[in-house]
Coordinates of C-alpha atoms and ligand atoms in Angstrom, one line a residue:
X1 CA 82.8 -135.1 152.6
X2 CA 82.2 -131.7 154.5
X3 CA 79.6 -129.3 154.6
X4 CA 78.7 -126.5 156.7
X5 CA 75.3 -125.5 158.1
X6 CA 73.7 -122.7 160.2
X7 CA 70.3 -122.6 162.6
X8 CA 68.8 -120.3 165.1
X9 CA 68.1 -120.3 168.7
X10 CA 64.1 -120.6 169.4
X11 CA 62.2 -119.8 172.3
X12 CA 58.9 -122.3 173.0
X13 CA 55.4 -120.4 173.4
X14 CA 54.4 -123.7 174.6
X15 CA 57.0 -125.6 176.6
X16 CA 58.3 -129.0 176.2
X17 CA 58.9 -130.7 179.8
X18 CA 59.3 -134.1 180.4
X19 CA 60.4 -137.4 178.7
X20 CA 59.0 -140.7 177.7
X21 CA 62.3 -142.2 176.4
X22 CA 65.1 -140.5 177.7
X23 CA 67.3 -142.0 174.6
X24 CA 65.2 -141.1 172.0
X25 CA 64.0 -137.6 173.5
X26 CA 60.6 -138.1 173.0
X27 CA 58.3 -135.7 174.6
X28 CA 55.6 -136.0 176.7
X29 CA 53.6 -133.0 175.7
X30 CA 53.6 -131.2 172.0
X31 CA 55.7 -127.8 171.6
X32 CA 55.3 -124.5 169.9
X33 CA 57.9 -122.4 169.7
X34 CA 59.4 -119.6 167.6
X35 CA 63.1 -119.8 165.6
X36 CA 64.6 -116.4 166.2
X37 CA 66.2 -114.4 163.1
X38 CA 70.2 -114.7 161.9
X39 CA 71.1 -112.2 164.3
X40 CA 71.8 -115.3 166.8
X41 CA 73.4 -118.5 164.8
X42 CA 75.1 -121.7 165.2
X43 CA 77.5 -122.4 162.5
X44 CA 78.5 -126.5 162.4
X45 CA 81.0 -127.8 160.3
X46 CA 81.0 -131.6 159.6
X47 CA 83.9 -133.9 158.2
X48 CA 83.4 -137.6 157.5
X49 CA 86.9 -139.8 157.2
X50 CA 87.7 -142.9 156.9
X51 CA 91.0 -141.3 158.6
X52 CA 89.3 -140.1 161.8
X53 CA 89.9 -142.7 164.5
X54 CA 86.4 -141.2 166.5
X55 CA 84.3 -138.5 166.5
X56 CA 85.2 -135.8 167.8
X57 CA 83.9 -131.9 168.4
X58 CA 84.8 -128.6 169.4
X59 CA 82.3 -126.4 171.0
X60 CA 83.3 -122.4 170.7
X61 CA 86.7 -123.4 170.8
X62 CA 86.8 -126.2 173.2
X63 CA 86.5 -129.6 173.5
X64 CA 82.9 -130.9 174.1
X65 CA 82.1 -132.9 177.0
X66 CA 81.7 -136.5 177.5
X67 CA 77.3 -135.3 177.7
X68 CA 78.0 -133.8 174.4
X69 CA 79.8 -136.3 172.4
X70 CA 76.7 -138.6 173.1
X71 CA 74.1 -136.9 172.1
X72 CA 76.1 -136.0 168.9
X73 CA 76.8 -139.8 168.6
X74 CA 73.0 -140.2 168.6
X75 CA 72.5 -137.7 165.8
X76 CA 75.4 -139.1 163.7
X77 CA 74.5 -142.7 164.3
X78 CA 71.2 -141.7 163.0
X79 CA 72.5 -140.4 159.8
X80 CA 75.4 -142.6 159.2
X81 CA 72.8 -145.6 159.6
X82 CA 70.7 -143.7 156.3
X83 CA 74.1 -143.5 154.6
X84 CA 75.0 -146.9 155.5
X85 CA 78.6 -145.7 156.3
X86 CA 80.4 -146.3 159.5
X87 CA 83.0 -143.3 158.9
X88 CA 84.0 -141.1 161.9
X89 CA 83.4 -137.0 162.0
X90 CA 85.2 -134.1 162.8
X91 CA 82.8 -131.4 164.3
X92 CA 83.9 -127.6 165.0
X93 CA 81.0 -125.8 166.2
X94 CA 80.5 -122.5 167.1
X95 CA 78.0 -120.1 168.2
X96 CA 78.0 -115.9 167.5
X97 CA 76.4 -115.2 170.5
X98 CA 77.5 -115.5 174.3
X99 CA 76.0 -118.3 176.8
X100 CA 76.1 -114.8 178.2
X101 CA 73.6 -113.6 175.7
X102 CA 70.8 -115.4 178.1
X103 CA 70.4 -118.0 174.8
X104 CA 70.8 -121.5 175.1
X105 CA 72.9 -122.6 172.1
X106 CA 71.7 -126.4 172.2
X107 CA 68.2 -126.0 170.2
X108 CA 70.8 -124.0 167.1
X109 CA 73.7 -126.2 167.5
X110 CA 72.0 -129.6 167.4
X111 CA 69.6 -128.3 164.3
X112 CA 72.9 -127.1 162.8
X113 CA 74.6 -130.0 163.2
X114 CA 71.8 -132.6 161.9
X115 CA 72.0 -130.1 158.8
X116 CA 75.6 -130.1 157.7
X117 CA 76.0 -134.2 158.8
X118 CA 73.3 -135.2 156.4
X119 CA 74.8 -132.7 153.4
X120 CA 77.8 -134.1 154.4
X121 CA 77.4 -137.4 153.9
X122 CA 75.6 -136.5 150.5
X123 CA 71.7 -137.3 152.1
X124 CA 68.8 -135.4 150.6
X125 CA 66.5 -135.4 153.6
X126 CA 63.2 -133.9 153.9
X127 CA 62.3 -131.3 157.1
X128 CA 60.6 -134.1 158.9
X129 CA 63.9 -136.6 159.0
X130 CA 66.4 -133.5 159.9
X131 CA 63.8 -132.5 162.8
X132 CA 64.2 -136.2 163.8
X133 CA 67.8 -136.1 163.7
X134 CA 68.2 -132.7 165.7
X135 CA 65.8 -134.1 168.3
X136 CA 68.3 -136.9 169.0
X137 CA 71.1 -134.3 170.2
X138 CA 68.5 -131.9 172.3
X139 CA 64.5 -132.4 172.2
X140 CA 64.1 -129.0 171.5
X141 CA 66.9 -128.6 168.3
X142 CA 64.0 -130.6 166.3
X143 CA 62.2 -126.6 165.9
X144 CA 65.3 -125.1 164.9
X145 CA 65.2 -126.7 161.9
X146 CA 62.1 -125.4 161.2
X147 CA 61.9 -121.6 160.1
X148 CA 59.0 -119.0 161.4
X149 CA 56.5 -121.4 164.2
X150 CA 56.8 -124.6 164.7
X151 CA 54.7 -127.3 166.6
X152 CA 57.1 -130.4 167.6
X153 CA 54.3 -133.3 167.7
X154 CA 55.1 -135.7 170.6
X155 CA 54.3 -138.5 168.2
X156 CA 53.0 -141.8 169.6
X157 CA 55.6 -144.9 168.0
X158 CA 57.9 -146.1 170.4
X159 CA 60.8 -145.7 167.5
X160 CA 60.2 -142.0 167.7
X161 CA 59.4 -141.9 163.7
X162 CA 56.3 -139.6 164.6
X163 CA 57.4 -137.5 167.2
X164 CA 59.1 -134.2 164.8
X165 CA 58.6 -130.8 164.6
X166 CA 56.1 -129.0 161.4
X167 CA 55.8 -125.6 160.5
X168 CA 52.9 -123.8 161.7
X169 CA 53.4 -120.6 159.6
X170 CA 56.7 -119.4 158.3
X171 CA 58.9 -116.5 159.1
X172 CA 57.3 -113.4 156.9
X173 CA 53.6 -115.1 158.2
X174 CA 54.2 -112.0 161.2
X175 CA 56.0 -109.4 160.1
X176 CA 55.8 -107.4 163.3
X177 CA 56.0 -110.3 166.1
X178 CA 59.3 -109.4 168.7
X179 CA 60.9 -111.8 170.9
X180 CA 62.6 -109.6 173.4
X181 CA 65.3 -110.9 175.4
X182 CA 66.2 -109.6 178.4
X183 CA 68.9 -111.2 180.7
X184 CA 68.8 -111.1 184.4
X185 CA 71.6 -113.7 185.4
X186 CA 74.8 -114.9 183.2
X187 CA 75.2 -118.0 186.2
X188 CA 75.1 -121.1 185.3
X189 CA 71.6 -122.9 185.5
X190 CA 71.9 -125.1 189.1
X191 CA 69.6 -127.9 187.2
X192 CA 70.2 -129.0 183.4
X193 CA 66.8 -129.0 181.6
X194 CA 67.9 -132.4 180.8
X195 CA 67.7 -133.5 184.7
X196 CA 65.1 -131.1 185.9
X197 CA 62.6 -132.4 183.9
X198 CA 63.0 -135.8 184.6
X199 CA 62.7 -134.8 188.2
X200 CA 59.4 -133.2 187.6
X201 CA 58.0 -136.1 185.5
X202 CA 59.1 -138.2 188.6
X203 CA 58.1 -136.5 191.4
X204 CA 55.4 -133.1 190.5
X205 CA 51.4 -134.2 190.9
X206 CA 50.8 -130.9 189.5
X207 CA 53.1 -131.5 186.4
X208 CA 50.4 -134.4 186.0
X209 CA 47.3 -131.6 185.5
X210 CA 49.5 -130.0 183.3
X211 CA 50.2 -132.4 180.9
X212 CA 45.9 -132.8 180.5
X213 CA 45.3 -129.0 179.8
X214 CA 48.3 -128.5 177.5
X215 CA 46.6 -130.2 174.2
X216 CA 44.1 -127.5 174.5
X217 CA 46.8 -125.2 174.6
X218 CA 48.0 -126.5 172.1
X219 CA 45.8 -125.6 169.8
X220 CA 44.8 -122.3 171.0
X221 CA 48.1 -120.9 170.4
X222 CA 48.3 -122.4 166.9
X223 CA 45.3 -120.5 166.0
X224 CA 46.0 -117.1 168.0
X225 CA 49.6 -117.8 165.3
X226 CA 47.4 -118.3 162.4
X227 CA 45.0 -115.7 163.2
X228 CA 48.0 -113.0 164.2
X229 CA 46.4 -112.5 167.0
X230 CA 48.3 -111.0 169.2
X231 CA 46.9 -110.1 172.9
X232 CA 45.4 -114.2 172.5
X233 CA 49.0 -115.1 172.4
X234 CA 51.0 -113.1 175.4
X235 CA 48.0 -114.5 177.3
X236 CA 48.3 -117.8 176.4
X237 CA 52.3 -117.4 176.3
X238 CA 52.1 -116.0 180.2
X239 CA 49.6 -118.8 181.7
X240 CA 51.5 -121.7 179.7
X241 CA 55.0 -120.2 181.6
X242 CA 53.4 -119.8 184.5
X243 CA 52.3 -123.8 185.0
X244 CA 55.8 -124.8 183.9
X245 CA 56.9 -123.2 186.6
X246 CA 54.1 -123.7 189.1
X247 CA 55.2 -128.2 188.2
X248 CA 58.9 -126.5 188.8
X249 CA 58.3 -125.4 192.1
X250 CA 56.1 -128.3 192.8
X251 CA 59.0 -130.7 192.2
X252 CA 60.7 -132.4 195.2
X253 CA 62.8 -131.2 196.1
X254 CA 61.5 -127.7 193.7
X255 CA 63.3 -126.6 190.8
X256 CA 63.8 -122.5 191.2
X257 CA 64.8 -121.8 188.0
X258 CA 63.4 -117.8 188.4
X259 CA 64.8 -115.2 190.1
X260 CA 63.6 -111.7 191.9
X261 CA 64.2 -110.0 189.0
X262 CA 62.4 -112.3 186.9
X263 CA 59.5 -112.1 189.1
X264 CA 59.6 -107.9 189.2
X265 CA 59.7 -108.5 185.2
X266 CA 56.0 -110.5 185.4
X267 CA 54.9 -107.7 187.3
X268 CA 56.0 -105.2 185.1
X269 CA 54.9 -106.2 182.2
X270 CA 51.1 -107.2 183.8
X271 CA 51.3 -104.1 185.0
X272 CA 52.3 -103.2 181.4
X273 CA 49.1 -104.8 179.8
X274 CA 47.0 -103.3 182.3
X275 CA 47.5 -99.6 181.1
X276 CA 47.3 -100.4 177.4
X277 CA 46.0 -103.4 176.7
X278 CA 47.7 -107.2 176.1
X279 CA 50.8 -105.4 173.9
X280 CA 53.5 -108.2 175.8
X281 CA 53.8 -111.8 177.4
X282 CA 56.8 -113.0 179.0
X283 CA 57.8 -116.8 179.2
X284 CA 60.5 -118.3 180.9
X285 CA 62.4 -121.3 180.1
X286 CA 64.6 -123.0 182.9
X287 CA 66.3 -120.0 183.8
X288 CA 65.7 -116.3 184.8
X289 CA 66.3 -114.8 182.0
X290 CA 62.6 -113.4 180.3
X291 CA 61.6 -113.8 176.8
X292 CA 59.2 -111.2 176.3
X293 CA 56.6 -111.6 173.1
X294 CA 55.7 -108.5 171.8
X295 CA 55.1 -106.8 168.3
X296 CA 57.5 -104.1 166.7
X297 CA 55.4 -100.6 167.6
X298 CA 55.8 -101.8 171.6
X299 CA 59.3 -102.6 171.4
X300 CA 60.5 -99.8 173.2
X301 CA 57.7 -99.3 175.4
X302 CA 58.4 -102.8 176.6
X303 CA 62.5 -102.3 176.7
X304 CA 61.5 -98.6 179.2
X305 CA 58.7 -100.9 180.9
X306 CA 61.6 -103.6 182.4
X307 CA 64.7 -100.6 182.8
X308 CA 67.0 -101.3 185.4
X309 CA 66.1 -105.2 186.0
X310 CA 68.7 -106.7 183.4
X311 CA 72.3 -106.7 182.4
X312 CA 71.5 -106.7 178.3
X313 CA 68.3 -106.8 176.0
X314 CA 68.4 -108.1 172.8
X315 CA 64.8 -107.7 169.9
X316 CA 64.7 -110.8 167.7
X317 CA 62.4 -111.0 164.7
X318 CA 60.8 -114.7 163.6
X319 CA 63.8 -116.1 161.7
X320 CA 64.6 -119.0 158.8
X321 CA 65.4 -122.6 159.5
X322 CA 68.4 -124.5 159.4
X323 CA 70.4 -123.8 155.8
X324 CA 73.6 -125.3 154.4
X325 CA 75.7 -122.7 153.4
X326 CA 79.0 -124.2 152.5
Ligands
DP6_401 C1 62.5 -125.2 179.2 O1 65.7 -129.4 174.7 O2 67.4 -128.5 176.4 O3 63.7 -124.8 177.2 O4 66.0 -132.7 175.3 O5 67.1 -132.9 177.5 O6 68.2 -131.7 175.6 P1 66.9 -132.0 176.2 O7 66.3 -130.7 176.8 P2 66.1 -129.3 176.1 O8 64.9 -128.6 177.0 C2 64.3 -127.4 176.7 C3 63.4 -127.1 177.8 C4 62.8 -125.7 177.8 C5 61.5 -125.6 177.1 C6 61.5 -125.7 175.6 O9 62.4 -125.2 174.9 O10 60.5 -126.2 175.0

């Protein structure tokens, strides 16, 4: 009983922030994000056996942590419960790209993971009860499993039945939209998303205003998706990042998750739109590094735009869901 799955990193247009169960991960705002192409994967290999005494996982080589090997219980507790098997699993995990590559690797490793556990254990699930699943190890893993755009729906049951990510529009929908990564810092965030957020949900009375605009958001980046339209989108992209971080700062004591090359970035690529029009939006995530939302003809002009301000760039193209391969 062993199958092997692979899922992309993606990066949220609009951001999910803020819990209202901790344990389940249920959100308290809706997300859109994109899943990036196969150039950045997770690969997850699960083994159920009645000769495995616990789960257990390594991570690029290493052991998980003690964090870790909860949230997976979550995800396989979910599954095992549809399979009605109690059997332990053997998890090696492992990611083709660097934590130095400015990528977090939860979003791909969680969606990987929910993928090859439920072919593992011989499940047919449909998208909705794999996004469920993923968003047990890592709220935002529940988009990974989704190729192209997704919208994670915060969902209203307590049980968390509702709250899963759907496609918007699939991965050939744009051909020319570019995600362009560009990495300021290889430290370690100060804050886990996972605690930040909390402490903004707890403590931020702007995070509050937030939360009211965001449905309209919402649904102003799904069409500006649908409708290709781009300049709609970096705008939409830049304000949403910028009141993420405005309920950061405004958290006590603040979350400064940006640095003063992520700053010279926002002004470079204003500065950018200013001379030719909206070409590029940047968003940041809780971190320094900027995501930059572009289209394939200002690639380049975006890469020149930002010279000097980071260690690596990478260009990602809208990318497939999770897959079993093996
Ligand atoms: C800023 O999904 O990593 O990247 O559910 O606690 O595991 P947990 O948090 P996580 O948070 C991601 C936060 C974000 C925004 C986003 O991806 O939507």
């Amino acid at each position: 009983m062993k199958a092997t799955a692979i899922a992309s990193p993606n990066i949220a247009i609009v951001k999910y922030w803020g819990k209202r169960d901790e344990r389940l991960k249920l959100p308290m705002n809706d997300s859109i994000s994109v899943t990036l192409d196969r150039s950045l994967y997770s690969e997850t290999t699960v083994e159920f056996s009645k000769a495995f005494s616990a789960d257990s996982m390594q991570l690029d080589g290493a052991e998980a942590s003690e964090r870790e090997m909860k949230n997976v219980a979550l995800v396989l507790d979910c599954l095992r419960k549809k399979a009605k098997t109690g059997m332990n699993a053997r998890i090696i995990s492992r990611n083709n790209f660097p934590k130095s590559s400015g990528m977090a690797s939860s979003a791909s490793g969680y969606a990987a993971l929910s993928a090859a556990a439920a072919a593992a254990l011989n499940l047919q699930l449909d998208s909705r009860e794999l996004s469920i699943a993923a968003r047990l190890g890592s709220g935002s893993a529940s988009r990974s499993v989704i190729g192209g755009f997704a919208w994670w729906k915060k969902g209203q049951d307590e049980d968390g039945s509702d709250s899963y990510a759907v496609q918007v529009a699939d991965e050939s929908h744009w051909k020319d939209f570019r995600i362009v990564t560009a990495v300021v810092s290889e430290e370690k965030k100060p804050v886990s998303s996972t605690d930040g957020m909390k402490l903004t949900l707890e403590t931020s009375s702007l995070y509050r205003e937030r939360l009211k605009k965001l449905p309209g958001t919402v649904s102003r980046v799904r069409q500006a998706i649908l409708g290709r339209d781009a300049g709609q989108l970096f705008r939409l992209a830049m304000e949403e990042s910028d009141s993420l971080h405005a309920s950061m700062a405004d958290t006590k004591p603040p979350l400064i998750y940006i640095n003063e090359s992520s700053r010279e970035i926002m002004k470079r690529v204003n500065e950018l739109n200013r001379e030719n029009g909206m070409i590029a939006g940047y968003s940041f995530d809780a971190g320094p590094n900027a995501h930059i939302f572009t289209t394939e003809q200002n690639v380049n002009r975006v890469i020149h735009s930002i010279k000097g301000l980071a260690e690596r760039i990478v260009a990602s193209s809208p990318g497939k869901g999770a897959e079993v391969v093996a």
